[in-house]
Coordinates of N, CA and C in Angstrom, one line a residue:
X1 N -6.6 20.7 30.1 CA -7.2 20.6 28.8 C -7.3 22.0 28.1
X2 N -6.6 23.4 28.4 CA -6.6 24.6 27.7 C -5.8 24.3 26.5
X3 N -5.1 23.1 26.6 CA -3.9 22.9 25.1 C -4.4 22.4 24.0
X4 N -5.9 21.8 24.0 CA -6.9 21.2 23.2 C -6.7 21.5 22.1
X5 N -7.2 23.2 21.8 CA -7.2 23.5 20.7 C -5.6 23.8 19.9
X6 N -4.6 24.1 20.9 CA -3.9 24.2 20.3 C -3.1 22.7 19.7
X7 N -3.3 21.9 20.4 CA -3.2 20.5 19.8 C -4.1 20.3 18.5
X8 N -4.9 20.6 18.6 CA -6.0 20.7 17.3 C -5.2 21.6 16.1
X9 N -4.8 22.5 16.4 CA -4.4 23.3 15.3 C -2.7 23.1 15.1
X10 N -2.4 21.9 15.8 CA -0.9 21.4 14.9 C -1.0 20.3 14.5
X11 N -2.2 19.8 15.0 CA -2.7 18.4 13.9 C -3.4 18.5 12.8
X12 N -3.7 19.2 12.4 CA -4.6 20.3 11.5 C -3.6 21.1 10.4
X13 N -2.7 21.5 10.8 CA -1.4 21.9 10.1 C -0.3 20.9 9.7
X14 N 0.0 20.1 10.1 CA 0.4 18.7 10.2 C 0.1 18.3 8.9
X15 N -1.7 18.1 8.9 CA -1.9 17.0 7.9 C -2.3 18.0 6.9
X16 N -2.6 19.3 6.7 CA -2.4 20.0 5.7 C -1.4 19.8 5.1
X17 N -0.2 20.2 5.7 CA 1.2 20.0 5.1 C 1.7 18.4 4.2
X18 N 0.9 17.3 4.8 CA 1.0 15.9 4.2 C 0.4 15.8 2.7
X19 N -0.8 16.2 3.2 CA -2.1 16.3 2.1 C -1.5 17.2 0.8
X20 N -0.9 18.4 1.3 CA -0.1 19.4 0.0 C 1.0 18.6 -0.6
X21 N 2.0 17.4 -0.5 CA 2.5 16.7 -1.1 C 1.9 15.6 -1.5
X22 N 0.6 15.3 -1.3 CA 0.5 14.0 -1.9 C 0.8 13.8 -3.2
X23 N 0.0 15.0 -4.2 CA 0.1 15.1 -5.7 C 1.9 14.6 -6.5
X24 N 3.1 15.2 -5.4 CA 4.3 15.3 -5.6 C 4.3 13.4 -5.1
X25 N 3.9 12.8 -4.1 CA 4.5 11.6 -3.9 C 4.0 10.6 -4.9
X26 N 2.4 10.7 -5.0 CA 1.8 9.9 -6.5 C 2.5 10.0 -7.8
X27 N 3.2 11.4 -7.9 CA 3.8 11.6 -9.3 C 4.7 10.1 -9.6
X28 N 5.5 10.4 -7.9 CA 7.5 9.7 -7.8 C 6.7 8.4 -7.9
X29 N 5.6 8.2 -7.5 CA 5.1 6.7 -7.3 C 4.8 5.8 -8.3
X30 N 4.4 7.1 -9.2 CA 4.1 6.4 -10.9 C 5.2 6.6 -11.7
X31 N 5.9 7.2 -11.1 CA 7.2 6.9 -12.3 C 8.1 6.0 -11.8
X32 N 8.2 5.8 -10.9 CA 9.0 4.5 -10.2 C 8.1 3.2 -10.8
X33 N 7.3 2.9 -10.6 CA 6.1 2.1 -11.3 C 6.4 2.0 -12.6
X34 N 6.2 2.9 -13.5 CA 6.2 3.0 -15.0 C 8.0 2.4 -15.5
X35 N 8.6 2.6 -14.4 CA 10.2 2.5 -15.0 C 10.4 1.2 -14.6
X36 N 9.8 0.6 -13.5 CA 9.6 -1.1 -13.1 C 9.2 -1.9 -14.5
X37 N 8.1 -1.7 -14.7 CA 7.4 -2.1 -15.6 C 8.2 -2.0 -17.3
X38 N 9.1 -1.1 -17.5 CA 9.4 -0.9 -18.5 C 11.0 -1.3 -19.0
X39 N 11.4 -1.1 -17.8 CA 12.9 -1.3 -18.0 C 13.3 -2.4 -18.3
X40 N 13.3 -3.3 -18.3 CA 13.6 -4.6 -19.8 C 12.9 -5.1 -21.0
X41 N 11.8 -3.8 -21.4 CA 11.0 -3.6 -22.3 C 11.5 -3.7 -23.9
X42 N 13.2 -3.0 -23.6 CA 13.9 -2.5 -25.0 C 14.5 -3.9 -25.3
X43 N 14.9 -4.6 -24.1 CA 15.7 -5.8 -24.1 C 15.1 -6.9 -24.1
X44 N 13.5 -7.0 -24.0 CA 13.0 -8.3 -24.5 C 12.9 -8.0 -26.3
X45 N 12.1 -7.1 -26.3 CA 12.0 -6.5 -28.0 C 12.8 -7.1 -28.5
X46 N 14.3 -6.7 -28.4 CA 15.4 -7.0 -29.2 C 15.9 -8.5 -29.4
X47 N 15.1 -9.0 -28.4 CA 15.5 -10.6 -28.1 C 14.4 -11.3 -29.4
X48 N 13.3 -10.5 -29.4 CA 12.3 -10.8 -30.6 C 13.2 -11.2 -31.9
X49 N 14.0 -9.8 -32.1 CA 14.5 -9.5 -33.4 C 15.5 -10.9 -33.5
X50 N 16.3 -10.6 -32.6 CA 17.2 -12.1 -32.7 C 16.4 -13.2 -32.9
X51 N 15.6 -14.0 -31.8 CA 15.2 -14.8 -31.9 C 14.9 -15.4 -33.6
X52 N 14.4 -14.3 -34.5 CA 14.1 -14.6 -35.5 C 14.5 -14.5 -36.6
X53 N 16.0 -13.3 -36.6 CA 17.0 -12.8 -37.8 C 17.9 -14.3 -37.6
X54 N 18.3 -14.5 -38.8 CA 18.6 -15.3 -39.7 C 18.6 -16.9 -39.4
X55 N 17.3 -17.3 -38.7 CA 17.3 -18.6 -38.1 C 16.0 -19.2 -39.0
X56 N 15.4 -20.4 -39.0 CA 14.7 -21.1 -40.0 C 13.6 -21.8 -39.0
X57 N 13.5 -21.0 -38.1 CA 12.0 -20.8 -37.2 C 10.8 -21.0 -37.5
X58 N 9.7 -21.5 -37.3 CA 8.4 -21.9 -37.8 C 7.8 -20.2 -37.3
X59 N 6.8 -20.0 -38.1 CA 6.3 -18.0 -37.9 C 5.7 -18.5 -35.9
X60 N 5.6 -17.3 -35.0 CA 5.0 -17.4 -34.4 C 3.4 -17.5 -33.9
X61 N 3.3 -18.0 -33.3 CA 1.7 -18.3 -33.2 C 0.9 -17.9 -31.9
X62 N 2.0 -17.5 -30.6 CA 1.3 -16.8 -29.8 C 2.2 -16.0 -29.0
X63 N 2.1 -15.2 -28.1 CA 2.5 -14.4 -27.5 C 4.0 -14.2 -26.9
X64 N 5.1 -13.5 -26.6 CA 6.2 -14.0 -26.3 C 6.1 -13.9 -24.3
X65 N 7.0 -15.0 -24.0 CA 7.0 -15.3 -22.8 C 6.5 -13.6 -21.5
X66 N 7.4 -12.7 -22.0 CA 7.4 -11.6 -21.0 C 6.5 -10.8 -20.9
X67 N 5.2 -10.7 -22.0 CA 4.5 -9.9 -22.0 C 3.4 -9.5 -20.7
X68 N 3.2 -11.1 -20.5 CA 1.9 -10.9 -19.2 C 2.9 -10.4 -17.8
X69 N 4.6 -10.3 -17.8 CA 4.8 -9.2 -16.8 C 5.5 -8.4 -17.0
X70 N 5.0 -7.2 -18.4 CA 5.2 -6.2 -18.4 C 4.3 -5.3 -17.2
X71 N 3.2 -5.5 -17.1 CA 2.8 -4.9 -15.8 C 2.3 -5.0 -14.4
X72 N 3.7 -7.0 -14.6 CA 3.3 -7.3 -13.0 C 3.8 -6.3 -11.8
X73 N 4.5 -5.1 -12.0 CA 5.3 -4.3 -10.9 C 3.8 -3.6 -10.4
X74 N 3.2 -2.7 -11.5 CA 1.3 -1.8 -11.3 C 0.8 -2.9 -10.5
X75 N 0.5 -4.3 -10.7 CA -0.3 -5.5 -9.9 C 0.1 -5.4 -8.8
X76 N 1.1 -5.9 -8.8 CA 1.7 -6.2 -7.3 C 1.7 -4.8 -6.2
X77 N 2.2 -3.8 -6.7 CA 2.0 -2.1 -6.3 C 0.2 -2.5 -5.8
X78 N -0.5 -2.5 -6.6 CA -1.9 -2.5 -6.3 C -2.8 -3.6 -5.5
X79 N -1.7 -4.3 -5.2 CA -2.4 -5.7 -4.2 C -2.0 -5.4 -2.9
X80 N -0.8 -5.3 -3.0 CA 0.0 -4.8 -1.7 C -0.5 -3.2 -0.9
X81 N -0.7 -2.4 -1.7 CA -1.0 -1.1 -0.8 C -2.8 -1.4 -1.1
X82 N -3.3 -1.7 -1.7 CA -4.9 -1.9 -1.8 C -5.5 -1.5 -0.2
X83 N -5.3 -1.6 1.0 CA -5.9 -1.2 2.7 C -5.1 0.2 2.4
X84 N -4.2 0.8 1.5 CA -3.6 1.9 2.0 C -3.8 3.2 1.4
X85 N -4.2 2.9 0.2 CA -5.0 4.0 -0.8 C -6.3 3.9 -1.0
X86 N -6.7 4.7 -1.8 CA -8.2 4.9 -1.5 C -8.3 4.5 -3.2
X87 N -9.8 4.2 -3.5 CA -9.8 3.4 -5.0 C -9.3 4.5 -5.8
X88 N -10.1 6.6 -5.5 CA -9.4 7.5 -6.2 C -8.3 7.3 -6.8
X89 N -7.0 7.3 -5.5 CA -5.3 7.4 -5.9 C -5.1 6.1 -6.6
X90 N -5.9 5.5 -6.2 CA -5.4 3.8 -7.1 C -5.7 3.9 -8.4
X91 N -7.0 4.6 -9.0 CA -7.2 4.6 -10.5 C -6.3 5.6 -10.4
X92 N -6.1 6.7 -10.7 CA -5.5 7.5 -10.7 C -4.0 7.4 -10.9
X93 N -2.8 6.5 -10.0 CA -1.7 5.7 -10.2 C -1.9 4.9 -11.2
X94 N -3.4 3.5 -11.4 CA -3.1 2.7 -12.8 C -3.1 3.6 -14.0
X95 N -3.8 4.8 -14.0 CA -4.1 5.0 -15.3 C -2.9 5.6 -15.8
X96 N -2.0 6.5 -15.2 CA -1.1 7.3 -15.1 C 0.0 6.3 -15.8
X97 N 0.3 5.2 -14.7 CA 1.3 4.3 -15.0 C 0.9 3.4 -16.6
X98 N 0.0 3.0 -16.8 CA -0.6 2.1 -17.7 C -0.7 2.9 -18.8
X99 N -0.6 4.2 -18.7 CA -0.9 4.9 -20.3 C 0.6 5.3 -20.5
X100 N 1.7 5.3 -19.1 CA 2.7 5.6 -20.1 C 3.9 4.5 -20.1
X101 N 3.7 3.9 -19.8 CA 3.8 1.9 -20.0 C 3.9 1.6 -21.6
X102 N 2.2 2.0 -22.1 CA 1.6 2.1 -23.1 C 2.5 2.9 -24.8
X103 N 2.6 4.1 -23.6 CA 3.7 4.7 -24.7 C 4.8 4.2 -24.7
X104 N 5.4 4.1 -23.6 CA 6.5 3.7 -23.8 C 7.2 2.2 -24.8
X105 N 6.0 1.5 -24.4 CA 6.1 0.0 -25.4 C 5.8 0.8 -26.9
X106 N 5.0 1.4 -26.6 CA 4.7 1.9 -28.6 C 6.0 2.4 -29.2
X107 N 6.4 3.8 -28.2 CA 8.0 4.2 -28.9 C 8.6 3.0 -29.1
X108 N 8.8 2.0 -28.5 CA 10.3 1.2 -28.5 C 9.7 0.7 -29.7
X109 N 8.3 0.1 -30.0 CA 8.3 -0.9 -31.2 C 8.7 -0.3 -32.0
X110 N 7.6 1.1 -32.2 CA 7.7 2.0 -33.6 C 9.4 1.7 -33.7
X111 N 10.5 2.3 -33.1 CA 11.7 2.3 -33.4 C 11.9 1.2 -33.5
X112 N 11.8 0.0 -33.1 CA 12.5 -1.4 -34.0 C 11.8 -1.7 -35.3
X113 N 10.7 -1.0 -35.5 CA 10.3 -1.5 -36.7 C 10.6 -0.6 -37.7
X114 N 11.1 0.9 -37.4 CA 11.4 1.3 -38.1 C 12.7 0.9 -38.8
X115 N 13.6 0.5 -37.7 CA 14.8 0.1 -38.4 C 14.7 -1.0 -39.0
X116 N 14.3 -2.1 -38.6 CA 14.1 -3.3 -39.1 C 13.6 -2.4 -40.7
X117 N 12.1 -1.9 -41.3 CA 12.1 -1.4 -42.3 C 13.4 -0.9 -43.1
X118 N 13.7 0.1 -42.6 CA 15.3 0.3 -42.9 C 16.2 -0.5 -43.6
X119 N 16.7 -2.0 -42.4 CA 17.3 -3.0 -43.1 C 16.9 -3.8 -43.9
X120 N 15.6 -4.0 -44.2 CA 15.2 -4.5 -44.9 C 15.2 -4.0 -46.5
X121 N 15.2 -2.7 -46.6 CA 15.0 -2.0 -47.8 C 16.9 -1.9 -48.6
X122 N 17.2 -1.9 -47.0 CA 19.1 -1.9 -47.7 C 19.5 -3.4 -48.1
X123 N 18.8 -4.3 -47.7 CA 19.1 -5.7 -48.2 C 18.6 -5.9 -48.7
X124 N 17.0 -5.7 -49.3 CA 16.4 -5.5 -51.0 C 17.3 -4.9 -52.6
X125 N 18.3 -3.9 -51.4 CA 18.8 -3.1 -52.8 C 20.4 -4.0 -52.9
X126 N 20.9 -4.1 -51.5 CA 22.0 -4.8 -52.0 C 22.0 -6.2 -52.8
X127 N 20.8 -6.8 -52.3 CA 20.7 -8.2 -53.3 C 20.9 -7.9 -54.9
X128 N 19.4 -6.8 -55.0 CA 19.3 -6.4 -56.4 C 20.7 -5.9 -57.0
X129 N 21.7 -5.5 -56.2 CA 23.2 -5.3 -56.9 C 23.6 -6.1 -57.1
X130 N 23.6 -7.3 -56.0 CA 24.3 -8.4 -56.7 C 23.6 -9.1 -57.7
X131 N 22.8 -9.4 -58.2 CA 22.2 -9.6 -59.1 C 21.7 -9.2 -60.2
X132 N 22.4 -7.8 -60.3 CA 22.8 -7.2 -61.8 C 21.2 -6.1 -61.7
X133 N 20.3 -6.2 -61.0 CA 19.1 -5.6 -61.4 C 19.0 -3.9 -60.9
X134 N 17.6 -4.0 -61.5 CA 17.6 -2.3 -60.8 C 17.8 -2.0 -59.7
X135 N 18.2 -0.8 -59.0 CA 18.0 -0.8 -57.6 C 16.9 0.5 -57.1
X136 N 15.8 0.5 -57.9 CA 14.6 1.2 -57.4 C 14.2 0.3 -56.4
X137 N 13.8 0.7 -55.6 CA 12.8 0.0 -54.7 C 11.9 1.0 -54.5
X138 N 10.4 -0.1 -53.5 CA 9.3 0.1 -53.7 C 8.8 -0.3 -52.2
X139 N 8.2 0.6 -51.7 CA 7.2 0.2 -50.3 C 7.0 -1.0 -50.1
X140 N 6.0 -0.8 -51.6 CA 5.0 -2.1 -51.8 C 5.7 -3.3 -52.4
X141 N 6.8 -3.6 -52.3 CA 7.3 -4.1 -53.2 C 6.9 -5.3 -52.6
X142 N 6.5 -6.3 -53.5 CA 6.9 -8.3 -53.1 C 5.6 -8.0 -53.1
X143 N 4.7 -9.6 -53.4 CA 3.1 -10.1 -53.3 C 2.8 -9.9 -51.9
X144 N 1.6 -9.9 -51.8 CA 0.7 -9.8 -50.5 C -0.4 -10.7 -50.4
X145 N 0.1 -12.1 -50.3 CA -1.1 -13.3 -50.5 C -1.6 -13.4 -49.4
X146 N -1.1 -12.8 -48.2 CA -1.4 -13.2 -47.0 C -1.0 -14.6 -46.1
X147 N -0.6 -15.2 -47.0 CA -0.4 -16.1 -46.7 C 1.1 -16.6 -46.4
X148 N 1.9 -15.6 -46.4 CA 3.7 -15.8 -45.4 C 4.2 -16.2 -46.9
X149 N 3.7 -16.1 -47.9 CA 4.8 -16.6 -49.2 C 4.5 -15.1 -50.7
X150 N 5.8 -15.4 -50.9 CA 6.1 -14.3 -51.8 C 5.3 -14.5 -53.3
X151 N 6.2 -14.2 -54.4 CA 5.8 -14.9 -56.1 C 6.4 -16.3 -55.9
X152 N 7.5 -16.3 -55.4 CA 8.5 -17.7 -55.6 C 7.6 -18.5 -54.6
X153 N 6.9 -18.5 -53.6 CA 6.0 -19.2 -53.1 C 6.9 -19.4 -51.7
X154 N 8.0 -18.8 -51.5 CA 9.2 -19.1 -50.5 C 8.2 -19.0 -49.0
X155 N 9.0 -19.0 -48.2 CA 8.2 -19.4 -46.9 C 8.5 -17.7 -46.1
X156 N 7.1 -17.7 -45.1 CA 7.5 -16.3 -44.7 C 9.2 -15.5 -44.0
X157 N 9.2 -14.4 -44.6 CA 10.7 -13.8 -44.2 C 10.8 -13.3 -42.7
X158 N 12.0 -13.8 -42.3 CA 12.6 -13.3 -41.4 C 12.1 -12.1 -40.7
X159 N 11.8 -10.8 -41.5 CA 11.3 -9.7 -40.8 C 9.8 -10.0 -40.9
X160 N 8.9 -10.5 -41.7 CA 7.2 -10.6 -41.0 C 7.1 -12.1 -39.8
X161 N 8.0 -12.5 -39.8 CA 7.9 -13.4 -38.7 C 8.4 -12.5 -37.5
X162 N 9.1 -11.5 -37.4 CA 9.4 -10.7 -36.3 C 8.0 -9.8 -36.0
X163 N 7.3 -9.2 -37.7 CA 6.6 -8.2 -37.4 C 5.3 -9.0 -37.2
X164 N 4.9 -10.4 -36.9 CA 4.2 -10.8 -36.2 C 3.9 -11.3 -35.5
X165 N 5.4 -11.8 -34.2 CA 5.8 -11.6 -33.1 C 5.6 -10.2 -32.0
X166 N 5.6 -9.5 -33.2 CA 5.3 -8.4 -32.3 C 3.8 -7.7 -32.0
X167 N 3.2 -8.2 -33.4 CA 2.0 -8.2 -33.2 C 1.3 -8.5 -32.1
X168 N 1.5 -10.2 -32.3 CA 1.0 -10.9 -30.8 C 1.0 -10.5 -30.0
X169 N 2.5 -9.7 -29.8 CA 2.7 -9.6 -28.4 C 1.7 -8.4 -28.1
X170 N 1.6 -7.4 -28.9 CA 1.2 -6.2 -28.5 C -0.3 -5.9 -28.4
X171 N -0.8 -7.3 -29.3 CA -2.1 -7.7 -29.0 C -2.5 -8.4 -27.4
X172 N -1.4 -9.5 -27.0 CA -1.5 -9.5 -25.7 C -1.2 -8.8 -24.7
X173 N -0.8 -7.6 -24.7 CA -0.5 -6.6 -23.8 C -1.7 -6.1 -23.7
X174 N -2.2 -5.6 -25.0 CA -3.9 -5.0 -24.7 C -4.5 -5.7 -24.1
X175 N -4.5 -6.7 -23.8 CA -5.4 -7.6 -23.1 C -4.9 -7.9 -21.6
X176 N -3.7 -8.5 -21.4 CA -3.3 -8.0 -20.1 C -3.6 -6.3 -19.3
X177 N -4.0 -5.4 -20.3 CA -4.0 -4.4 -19.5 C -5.4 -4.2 -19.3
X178 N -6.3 -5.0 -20.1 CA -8.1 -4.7 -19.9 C -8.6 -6.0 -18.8
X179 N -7.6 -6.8 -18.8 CA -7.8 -7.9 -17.6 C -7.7 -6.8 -16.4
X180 N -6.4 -6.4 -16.3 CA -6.5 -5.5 -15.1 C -7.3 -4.8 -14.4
X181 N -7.2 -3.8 -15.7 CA -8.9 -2.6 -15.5 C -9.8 -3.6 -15.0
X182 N -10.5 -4.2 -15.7 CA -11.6 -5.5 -15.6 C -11.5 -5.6 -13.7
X183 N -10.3 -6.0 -13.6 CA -10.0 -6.7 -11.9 C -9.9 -5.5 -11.0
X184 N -9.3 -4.7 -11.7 CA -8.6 -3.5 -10.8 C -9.6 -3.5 -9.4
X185 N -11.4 -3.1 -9.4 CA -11.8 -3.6 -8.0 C -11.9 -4.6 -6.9
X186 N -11.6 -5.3 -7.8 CA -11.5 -6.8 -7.3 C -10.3 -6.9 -6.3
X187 N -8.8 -6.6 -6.7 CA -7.9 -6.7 -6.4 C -8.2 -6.3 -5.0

């Protein structure tokens, strides 16, 4: 038993050396996570846009199919290792993963909506050419009844039935992600 301590001090060195990567393996763990979670993110979006460009669709009224598993990869991650982390590294991994989830869904909308804006303002002005009129345009342009109809009383357009699809959705993602938090001890 003289080897005691020296057994002690490579088990002791050992798990120092473990413990000094952890920070490095949580990182890979939330970005593998975050890229789970995200990576058909750009390609449901765009299925929004279709779904709704130049088809005679009734406006949306609730959420689109894929939202509640944008962050079933974080769930599943968090059910599965739950005996293997401690609740620390587990908040710590959701918050990490869920805030840039978060962004990442925000950049992709911001950029569909910006172009959508975009096309919309070039097919305001090309109409207005064909139609002999001015071609100023305006932000604000068209009524705001709230109600999905213009002056002509026409039925909501193509791009606010998108930009309310996406609404929904983005409204149920915030809630998918406060269910979580909510559960996260439970889990």
């Amino acid at each position: 038993m003289n080897d005691q301590p020296a057994i002690e001090e490579s088990i002791s060195s050992s798990l120092s050396s473990m413990q000094s990567d952890l920070p490095d393996l949580n990182q890979k763990i939330a970005t593998i996570l975050t890229k789970r979670c995200t990576e058909t993110l750009r390609q449901h979006i765009r299925s929004v846009i279709t779904q709704f460009r130049g088809s005679n669709t009734k406006p949306p009224t609730e959420a689109s199919y894929f939202v509640p598993h944008i962050i079933k990869p974080l769930i599943t991650f968090c059910k599965v290792n739950k005996q293997l982390l401690s609740g620390k590294r587990r908040n710590e991994c959701n918050s990490i993963v869920a805030d840039a989830v978060a962004l990442r869904y925000y950049n992709i909308v911001f950029e569909h909506l910006t172009t959508l804006k975009k096309t919309e303002e070039s097919s305001k002005i090309m109409k207005r050419l064909k139609k002999g009129k001015s071609t100023r345009s305006s932000f604000f342009a068209g009524n705001n009844n709230g109600d999905g109809s213009d002056e002509s009383g026409a039925l909501m357009s193509d791009e606010d039935k998108i930009r309310l699809q996406i609404l929904l959705d983005v409204k149920q993602f915030g809630k998918e992600v406060w269910v979580f938090y909510s559960c996260i001890f439970v889990i």
